[in-house]
Amino acid sequence: MRRTRIRNPRHRDDGQVTIEFLGMTPLILLTLVLLWQFALLGYTFVLAGNAADEAVRAATAAAPGERQGACEAAGRDKLPEAWEGGASVSCVGEGFVTATVTLEVPVLFPGTVAFPFTVEGHAGAVEEETD
């Protein structure tokens, strides 16, 4: 007399979940990489805007001959090291001073390769009277 084994229908799908997960892994990783890159892009915008605010604040308080030096120093002061290297800070104007900070957007890891496009932060303020 032979024993017959009753097969569970679920056993036919053994390994199917593993195969599906392995197939989805590249898509999951790509999604995570893109989300991280968008976070870096957003952070670069925040840094550029804050640096421009700091630069224009320092420029309006400085004497006209010292304006550009104070602007650059204040604009670079709070930038993280990875963004500071490719930063460009400039202030122009008399009476109403505007600051422009240009930062390079890093690719995946700050301080390594940068995208070919940049992010600009702009700020403006009225010049303070010095006595």
CSV table of C-alpha atoms in Angstrom, one decimal:
chain,number,residue,atom,x,y,z
A,1,MET,CA,0.0,0.0,0.0
A,2,ARG,CA,1.3,3.3,-1.1
A,3,ARG,CA,1.1,6.5,1.0
A,4,THR,CA,0.0,9.5,-0.8
A,5,ARG,CA,1.1,12.8,0.3
A,6,ILE,CA,-1.4,15.6,0.3
A,7,ARG,CA,0.3,18.6,-1.2
A,8,ASN,CA,-0.4,22.0,0.2
A,9,PRO,CA,-1.2,24.4,-2.8
A,10,ARG,CA,1.0,27.0,-1.1
A,11,HIS,CA,4.1,24.9,-1.7
A,12,ARG,CA,4.0,25.5,-5.4
A,13,ASP,CA,4.8,29.1,-4.8
A,14,ASP,CA,7.9,28.5,-2.7
A,15,GLY,CA,10.5,31.0,-3.8
A,16,GLN,CA,8.1,33.2,-5.7
A,17,VAL,CA,8.3,36.0,-3.1
A,18,THR,CA,12.1,35.8,-3.1
A,19,ILE,CA,12.2,36.1,-6.9
A,20,GLU,CA,9.7,39.0,-6.9
A,21,PHE,CA,11.7,40.8,-4.2
A,22,LEU,CA,14.9,40.4,-6.1
A,23,GLY,CA,13.3,41.8,-9.2
A,24,MET,CA,12.0,44.8,-7.3
A,25,THR,CA,15.3,45.5,-5.5
A,26,PRO,CA,16.8,47.7,-8.3
A,27,LEU,CA,13.7,49.8,-8.4
A,28,ILE,CA,13.6,50.2,-4.6
A,29,LEU,CA,17.3,51.2,-4.6
A,30,LEU,CA,16.8,53.7,-7.5
A,31,THR,CA,13.9,55.2,-5.6
A,32,LEU,CA,16.0,55.6,-2.5
A,33,VAL,CA,18.8,57.2,-4.5
A,34,LEU,CA,16.5,59.7,-6.2
A,35,LEU,CA,14.9,60.6,-2.9
A,36,TRP,CA,18.3,61.2,-1.4
A,37,GLN,CA,19.4,63.3,-4.4
A,38,PHE,CA,16.2,65.5,-4.1
A,39,ALA,CA,17.0,65.9,-0.3
A,40,LEU,CA,20.5,67.2,-1.2
A,41,LEU,CA,19.0,69.5,-3.8
A,42,GLY,CA,16.6,70.9,-1.3
A,43,TYR,CA,19.3,71.3,1.3
A,44,THR,CA,21.4,73.2,-1.2
A,45,PHE,CA,18.6,75.6,-1.8
A,46,VAL,CA,18.2,76.2,2.0
A,47,LEU,CA,22.0,76.7,2.3
A,48,ALA,CA,22.1,79.2,-0.6
A,49,GLY,CA,19.2,81.2,0.8
A,50,ASN,CA,20.6,81.3,4.3
A,51,ALA,CA,24.1,82.3,3.1
A,52,ALA,CA,22.6,85.1,1.0
A,53,ASP,CA,20.7,86.4,4.0
A,54,GLU,CA,23.8,86.3,6.1
A,55,ALA,CA,25.9,87.9,3.4
A,56,VAL,CA,23.6,90.9,2.7
A,57,ARG,CA,23.1,91.5,6.5
A,58,ALA,CA,26.9,91.8,6.9
A,59,ALA,CA,27.3,93.9,3.7
A,60,THR,CA,24.7,96.5,4.8
A,61,ALA,CA,26.4,96.9,8.2
A,62,ALA,CA,29.9,97.3,6.7
A,63,ALA,CA,31.5,100.4,5.4
A,64,PRO,CA,31.2,100.8,1.6
A,65,GLY,CA,34.9,100.0,1.0
A,66,GLU,CA,34.7,96.8,3.1
A,67,ARG,CA,31.4,95.6,1.8
A,68,GLN,CA,32.5,92.9,-0.5
A,69,GLY,CA,34.9,91.4,2.0
A,70,ALA,CA,32.3,91.3,4.7
A,71,CYS,CA,29.8,89.9,2.3
A,72,GLU,CA,32.0,87.0,1.2
A,73,ALA,CA,33.1,86.2,4.8
A,74,ALA,CA,29.6,86.1,6.1
A,75,GLY,CA,28.2,84.2,3.1
A,76,ARG,CA,30.8,81.4,3.5
A,77,ASP,CA,30.9,81.4,7.3
A,78,LYS,CA,28.0,78.9,8.0
A,79,LEU,CA,28.3,76.8,4.8
A,80,PRO,CA,29.3,73.2,5.4
A,81,GLU,CA,32.8,72.3,4.1
A,82,ALA,CA,31.4,70.3,1.2
A,83,TRP,CA,29.5,73.2,-0.2
A,84,GLU,CA,32.0,76.0,0.7
A,85,GLY,CA,34.5,75.0,-1.9
A,86,GLY,CA,32.3,75.7,-4.9
A,87,ALA,CA,30.5,78.7,-3.4
A,88,SER,CA,30.4,82.1,-5.1
A,89,VAL,CA,29.3,85.1,-3.0
A,90,SER,CA,28.8,88.6,-4.3
A,91,CYS,CA,27.1,91.8,-3.0
A,92,VAL,CA,26.3,94.8,-5.2
A,93,GLY,CA,24.4,98.1,-4.8
A,94,GLU,CA,24.4,101.3,-2.9
A,95,GLY,CA,21.5,102.1,-0.7
A,96,PHE,CA,19.8,98.8,-1.4
A,97,VAL,CA,22.3,96.0,-1.3
A,98,THR,CA,21.7,92.6,-3.0
A,99,ALA,CA,23.6,89.4,-2.3
A,100,THR,CA,23.8,86.4,-4.6
A,101,VAL,CA,25.2,83.1,-3.4
A,102,THR,CA,25.8,80.3,-6.0
A,103,LEU,CA,26.3,76.8,-4.8
A,104,GLU,CA,27.0,73.6,-6.7
A,105,VAL,CA,24.6,70.7,-6.1
A,106,PRO,CA,26.5,67.5,-5.1
A,107,VAL,CA,25.8,64.1,-6.6
A,108,LEU,CA,24.9,61.6,-3.9
A,109,PHE,CA,27.7,62.5,-1.5
A,110,PRO,CA,28.5,66.1,-0.5
A,111,GLY,CA,32.1,67.0,-1.3
A,112,THR,CA,32.5,64.7,-4.2
A,113,VAL,CA,31.2,65.2,-7.8
A,114,ALA,CA,28.8,68.1,-8.5
A,115,PHE,CA,26.0,68.4,-11.0
A,116,PRO,CA,26.7,70.7,-14.0
A,117,PHE,CA,24.0,73.1,-12.7
A,118,THR,CA,24.1,75.4,-9.7
A,119,VAL,CA,21.6,76.8,-7.2
A,120,GLU,CA,21.4,80.5,-6.5
A,121,GLY,CA,20.2,82.2,-3.4
A,122,HIS,CA,19.3,85.9,-3.5
A,123,ALA,CA,18.7,88.4,-0.7
A,124,GLY,CA,18.4,92.2,-0.4
A,125,ALA,CA,18.4,94.7,2.3
A,126,VAL,CA,18.6,98.5,2.8
A,127,GLU,CA,22.0,99.9,3.7
A,128,GLU,CA,22.3,100.8,7.4
A,129,GLU,CA,23.5,104.3,8.3
A,130,THR,CA,26.9,104.4,9.9
A,131,ASP,CA,27.9,107.3,12.2
